[in-house]
PDB file of C-alpha atoms in Angstrom:
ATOM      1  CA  UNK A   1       0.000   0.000   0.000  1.00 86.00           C
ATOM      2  CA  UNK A   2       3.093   2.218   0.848  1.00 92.00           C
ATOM      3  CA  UNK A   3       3.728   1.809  -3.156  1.00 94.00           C
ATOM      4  CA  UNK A   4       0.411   2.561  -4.034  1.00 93.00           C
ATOM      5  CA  UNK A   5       0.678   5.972  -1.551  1.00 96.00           C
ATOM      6  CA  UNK A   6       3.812   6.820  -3.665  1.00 96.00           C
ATOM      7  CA  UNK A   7       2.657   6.851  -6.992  1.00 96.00           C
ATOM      8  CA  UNK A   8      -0.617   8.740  -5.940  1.00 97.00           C
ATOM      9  CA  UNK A   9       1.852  11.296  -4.495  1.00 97.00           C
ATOM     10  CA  UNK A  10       4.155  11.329  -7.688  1.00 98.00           C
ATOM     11  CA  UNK A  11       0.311  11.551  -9.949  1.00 97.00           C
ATOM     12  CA  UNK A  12      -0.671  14.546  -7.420  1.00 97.00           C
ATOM     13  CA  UNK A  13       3.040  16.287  -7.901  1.00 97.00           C
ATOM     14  CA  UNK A  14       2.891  16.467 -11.650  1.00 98.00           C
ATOM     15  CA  UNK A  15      -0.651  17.452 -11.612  1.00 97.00           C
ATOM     16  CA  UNK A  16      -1.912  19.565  -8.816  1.00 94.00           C
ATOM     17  CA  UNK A  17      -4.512  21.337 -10.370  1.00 96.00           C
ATOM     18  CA  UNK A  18      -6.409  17.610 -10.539  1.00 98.00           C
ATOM     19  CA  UNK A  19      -9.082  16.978  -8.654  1.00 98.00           C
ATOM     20  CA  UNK A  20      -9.111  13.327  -9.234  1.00 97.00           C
ATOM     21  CA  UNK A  21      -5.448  12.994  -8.217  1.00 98.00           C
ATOM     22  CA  UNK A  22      -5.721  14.930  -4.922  1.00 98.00           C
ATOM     23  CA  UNK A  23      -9.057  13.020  -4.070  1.00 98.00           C
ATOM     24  CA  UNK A  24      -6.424   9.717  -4.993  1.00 97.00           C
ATOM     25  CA  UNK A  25      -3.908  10.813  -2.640  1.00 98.00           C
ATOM     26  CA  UNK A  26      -6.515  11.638   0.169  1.00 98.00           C
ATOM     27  CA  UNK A  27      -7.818   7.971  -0.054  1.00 97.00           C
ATOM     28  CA  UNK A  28      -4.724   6.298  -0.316  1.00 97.00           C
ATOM     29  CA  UNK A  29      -3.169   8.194   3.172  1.00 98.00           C
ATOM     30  CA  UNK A  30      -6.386   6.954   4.670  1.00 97.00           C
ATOM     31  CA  UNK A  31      -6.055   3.337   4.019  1.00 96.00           C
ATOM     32  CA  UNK A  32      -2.742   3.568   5.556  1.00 97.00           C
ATOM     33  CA  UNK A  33      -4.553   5.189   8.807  1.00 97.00           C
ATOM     34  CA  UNK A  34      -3.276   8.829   8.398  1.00 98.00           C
ATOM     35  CA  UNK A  35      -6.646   9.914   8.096  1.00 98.00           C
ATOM     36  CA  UNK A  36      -5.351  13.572   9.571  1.00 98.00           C
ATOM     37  CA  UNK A  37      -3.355  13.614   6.452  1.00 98.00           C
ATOM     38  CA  UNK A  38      -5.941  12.785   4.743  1.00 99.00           C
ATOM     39  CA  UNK A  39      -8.557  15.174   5.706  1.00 99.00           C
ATOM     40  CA  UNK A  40      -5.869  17.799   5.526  1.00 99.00           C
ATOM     41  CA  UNK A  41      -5.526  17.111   1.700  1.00 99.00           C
ATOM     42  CA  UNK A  42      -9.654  17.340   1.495  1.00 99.00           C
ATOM     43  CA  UNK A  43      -9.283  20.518   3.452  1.00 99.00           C
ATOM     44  CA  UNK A  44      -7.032  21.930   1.105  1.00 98.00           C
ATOM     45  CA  UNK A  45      -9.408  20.619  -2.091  1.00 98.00           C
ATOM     46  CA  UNK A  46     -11.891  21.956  -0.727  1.00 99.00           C
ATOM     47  CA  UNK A  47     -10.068  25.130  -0.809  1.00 98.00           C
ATOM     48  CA  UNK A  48      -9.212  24.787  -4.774  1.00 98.00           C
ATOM     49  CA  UNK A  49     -12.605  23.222  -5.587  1.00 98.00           C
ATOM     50  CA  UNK A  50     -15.235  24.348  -3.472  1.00 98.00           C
ATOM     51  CA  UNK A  51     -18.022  23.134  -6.224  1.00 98.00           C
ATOM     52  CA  UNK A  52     -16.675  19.435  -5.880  1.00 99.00           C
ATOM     53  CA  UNK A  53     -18.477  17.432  -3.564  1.00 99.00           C
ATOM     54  CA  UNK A  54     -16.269  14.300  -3.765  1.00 99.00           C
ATOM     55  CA  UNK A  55     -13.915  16.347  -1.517  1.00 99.00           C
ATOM     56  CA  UNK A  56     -16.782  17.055   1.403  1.00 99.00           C
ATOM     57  CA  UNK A  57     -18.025  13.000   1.096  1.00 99.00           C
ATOM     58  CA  UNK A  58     -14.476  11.945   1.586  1.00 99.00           C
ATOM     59  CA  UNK A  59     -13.959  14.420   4.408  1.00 99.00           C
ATOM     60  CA  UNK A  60     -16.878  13.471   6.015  1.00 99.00           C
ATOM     61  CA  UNK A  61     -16.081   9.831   5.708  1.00 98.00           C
ATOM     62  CA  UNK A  62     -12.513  10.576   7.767  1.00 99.00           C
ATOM     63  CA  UNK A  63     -14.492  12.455  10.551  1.00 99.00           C
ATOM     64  CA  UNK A  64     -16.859   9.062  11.178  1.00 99.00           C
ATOM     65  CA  UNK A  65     -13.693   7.529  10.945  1.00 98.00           C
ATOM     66  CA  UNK A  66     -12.133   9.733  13.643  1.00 98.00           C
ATOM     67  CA  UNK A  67     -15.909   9.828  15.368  1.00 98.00           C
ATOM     68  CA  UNK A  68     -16.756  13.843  14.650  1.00 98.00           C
ATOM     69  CA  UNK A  69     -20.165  13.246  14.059  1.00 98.00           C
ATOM     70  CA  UNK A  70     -21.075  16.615  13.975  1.00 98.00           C
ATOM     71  CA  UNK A  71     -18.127  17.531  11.467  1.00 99.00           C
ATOM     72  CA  UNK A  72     -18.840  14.770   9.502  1.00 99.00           C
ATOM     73  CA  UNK A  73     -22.586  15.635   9.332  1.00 98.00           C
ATOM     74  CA  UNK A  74     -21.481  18.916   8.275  1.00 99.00           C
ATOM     75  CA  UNK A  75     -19.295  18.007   5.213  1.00 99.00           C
ATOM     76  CA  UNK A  76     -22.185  15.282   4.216  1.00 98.00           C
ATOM     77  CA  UNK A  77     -24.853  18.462   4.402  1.00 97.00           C
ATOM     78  CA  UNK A  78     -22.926  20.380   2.257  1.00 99.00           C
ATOM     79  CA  UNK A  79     -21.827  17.356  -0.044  1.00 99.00           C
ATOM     80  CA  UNK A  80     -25.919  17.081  -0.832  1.00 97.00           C
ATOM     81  CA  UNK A  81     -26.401  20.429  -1.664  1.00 98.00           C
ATOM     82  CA  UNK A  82     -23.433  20.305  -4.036  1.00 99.00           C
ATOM     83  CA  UNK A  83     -25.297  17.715  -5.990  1.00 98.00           C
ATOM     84  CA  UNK A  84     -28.354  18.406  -6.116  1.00 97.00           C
ATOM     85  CA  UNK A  85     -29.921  18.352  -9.453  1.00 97.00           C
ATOM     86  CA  UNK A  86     -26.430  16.660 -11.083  1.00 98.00           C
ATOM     87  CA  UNK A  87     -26.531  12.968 -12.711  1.00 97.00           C
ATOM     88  CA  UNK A  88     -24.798  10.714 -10.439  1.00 97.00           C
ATOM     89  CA  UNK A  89     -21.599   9.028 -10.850  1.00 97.00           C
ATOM     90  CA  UNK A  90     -19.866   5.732 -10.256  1.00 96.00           C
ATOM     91  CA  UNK A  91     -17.429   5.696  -7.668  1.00 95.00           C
ATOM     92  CA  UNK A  92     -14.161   4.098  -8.267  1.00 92.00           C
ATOM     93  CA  UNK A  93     -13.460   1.602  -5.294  1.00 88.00           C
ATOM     94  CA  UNK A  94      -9.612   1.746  -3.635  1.00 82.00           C
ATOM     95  CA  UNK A  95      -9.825  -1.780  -2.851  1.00 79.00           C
ATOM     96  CA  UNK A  96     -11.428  -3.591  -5.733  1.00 80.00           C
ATOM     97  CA  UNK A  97     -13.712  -6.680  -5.868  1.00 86.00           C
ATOM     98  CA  UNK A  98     -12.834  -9.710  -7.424  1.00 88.00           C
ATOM     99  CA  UNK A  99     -14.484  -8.726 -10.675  1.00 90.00           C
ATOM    100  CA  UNK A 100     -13.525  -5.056 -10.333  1.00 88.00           C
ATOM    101  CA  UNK A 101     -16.770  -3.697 -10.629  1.00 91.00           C
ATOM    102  CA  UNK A 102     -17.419  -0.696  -9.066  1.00 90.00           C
ATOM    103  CA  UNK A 103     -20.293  -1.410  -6.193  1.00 90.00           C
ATOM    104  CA  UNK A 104     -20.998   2.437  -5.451  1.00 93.00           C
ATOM    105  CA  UNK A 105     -21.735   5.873  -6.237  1.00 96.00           C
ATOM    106  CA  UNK A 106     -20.891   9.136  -5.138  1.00 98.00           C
ATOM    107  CA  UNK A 107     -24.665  10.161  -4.276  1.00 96.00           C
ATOM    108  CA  UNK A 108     -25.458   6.777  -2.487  1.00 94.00           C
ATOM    109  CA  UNK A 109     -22.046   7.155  -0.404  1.00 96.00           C
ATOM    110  CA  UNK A 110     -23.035  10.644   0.517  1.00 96.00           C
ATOM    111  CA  UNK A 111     -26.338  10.275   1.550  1.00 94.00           C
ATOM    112  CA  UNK A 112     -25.791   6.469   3.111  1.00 93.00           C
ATOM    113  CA  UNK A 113     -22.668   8.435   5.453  1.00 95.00           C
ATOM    114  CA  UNK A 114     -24.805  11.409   6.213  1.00 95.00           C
ATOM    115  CA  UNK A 115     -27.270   8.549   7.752  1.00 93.00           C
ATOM    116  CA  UNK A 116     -24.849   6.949   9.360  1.00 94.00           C
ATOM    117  CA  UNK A 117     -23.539  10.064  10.991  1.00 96.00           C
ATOM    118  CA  UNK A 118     -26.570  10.771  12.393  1.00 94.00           C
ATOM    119  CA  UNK A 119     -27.223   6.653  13.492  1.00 93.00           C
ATOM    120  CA  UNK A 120     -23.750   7.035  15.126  1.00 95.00           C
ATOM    121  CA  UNK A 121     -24.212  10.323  16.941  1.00 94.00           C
ATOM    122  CA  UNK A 122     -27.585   8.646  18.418  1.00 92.00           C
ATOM    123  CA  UNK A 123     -30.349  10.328  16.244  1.00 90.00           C
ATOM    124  CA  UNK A 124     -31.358   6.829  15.170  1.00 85.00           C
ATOM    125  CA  UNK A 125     -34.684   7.864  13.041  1.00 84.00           C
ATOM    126  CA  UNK A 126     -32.792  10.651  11.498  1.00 85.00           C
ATOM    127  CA  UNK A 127     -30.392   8.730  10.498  1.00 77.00           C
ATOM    128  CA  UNK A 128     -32.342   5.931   9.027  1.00 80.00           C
ATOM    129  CA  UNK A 129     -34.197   8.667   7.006  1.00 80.00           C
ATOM    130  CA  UNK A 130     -31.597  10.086   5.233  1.00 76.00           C
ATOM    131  CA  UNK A 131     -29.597   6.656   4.590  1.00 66.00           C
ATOM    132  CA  UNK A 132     -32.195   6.235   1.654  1.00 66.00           C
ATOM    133  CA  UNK A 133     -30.771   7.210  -1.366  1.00 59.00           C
ATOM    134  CA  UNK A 134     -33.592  10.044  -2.597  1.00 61.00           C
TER     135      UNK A 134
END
């Protein structure tokens, strides 16, 4: 995985200005457990791409992670309203089935987290509301 963390650096070095390869080197610091690292490089997305909600979902997925609830909740909030009204898209996984099939997408993982947020943080029927995909 170490290997995997270095080539998403060296893809994020030659091309900072993309999102894809600073949401890449986000993930792969996280699967190594340095999620502060990691939310630190959504942070700073956020920063450049305030429109792109990948970067809040991602975020917000850290901060369960790390259990702020309430921080998480926030990023997933403001991860719906960025797509709201936009087609959905498939999410690429970081650890890949057997048939390598992407299983997700970036609307279900928002909406699913911001439910579990709210499950975890003991607002149970809340939570099971808004883990519905709308």
């Amino acid at each position: 995985m170490e290997a995997q963390l270095d080539a998403a650096r060296r893809r994020f070095e030659v091309k900072p200005n993309d999102s894809g390869a600073r949401i890449w080197l986000g993930r792969r610091l996280a699967y190594l457990g340095r999620f502060s690292d990691a939310i630190e490089v959504y942070s700073e997305g956020i920063k450049k791409f305030p429109w792109d909600a990948r970067f809040h979902r991602h975020r917000g997925h850290r901060y369960i992670t790390l259990r702020e609830f309430d921080l998480a909740i926030r990023d997933f909030e403001k991860a719906a309203k960025l797509i709201k009204g936009k087609p959905d898209e498939v999410e690429p996984d970081g650890q890949p089935n057997l048939r390598n099939i992407p299983t997700s997408t970036l609307h279900f993982n928002i909406w699913y987290h911001l439910g579990l947020s709210y499950y975890l943080r003991g607002q149970n029927q809340r939570g099971e509301e808004l883990s519905r995909v709308p």
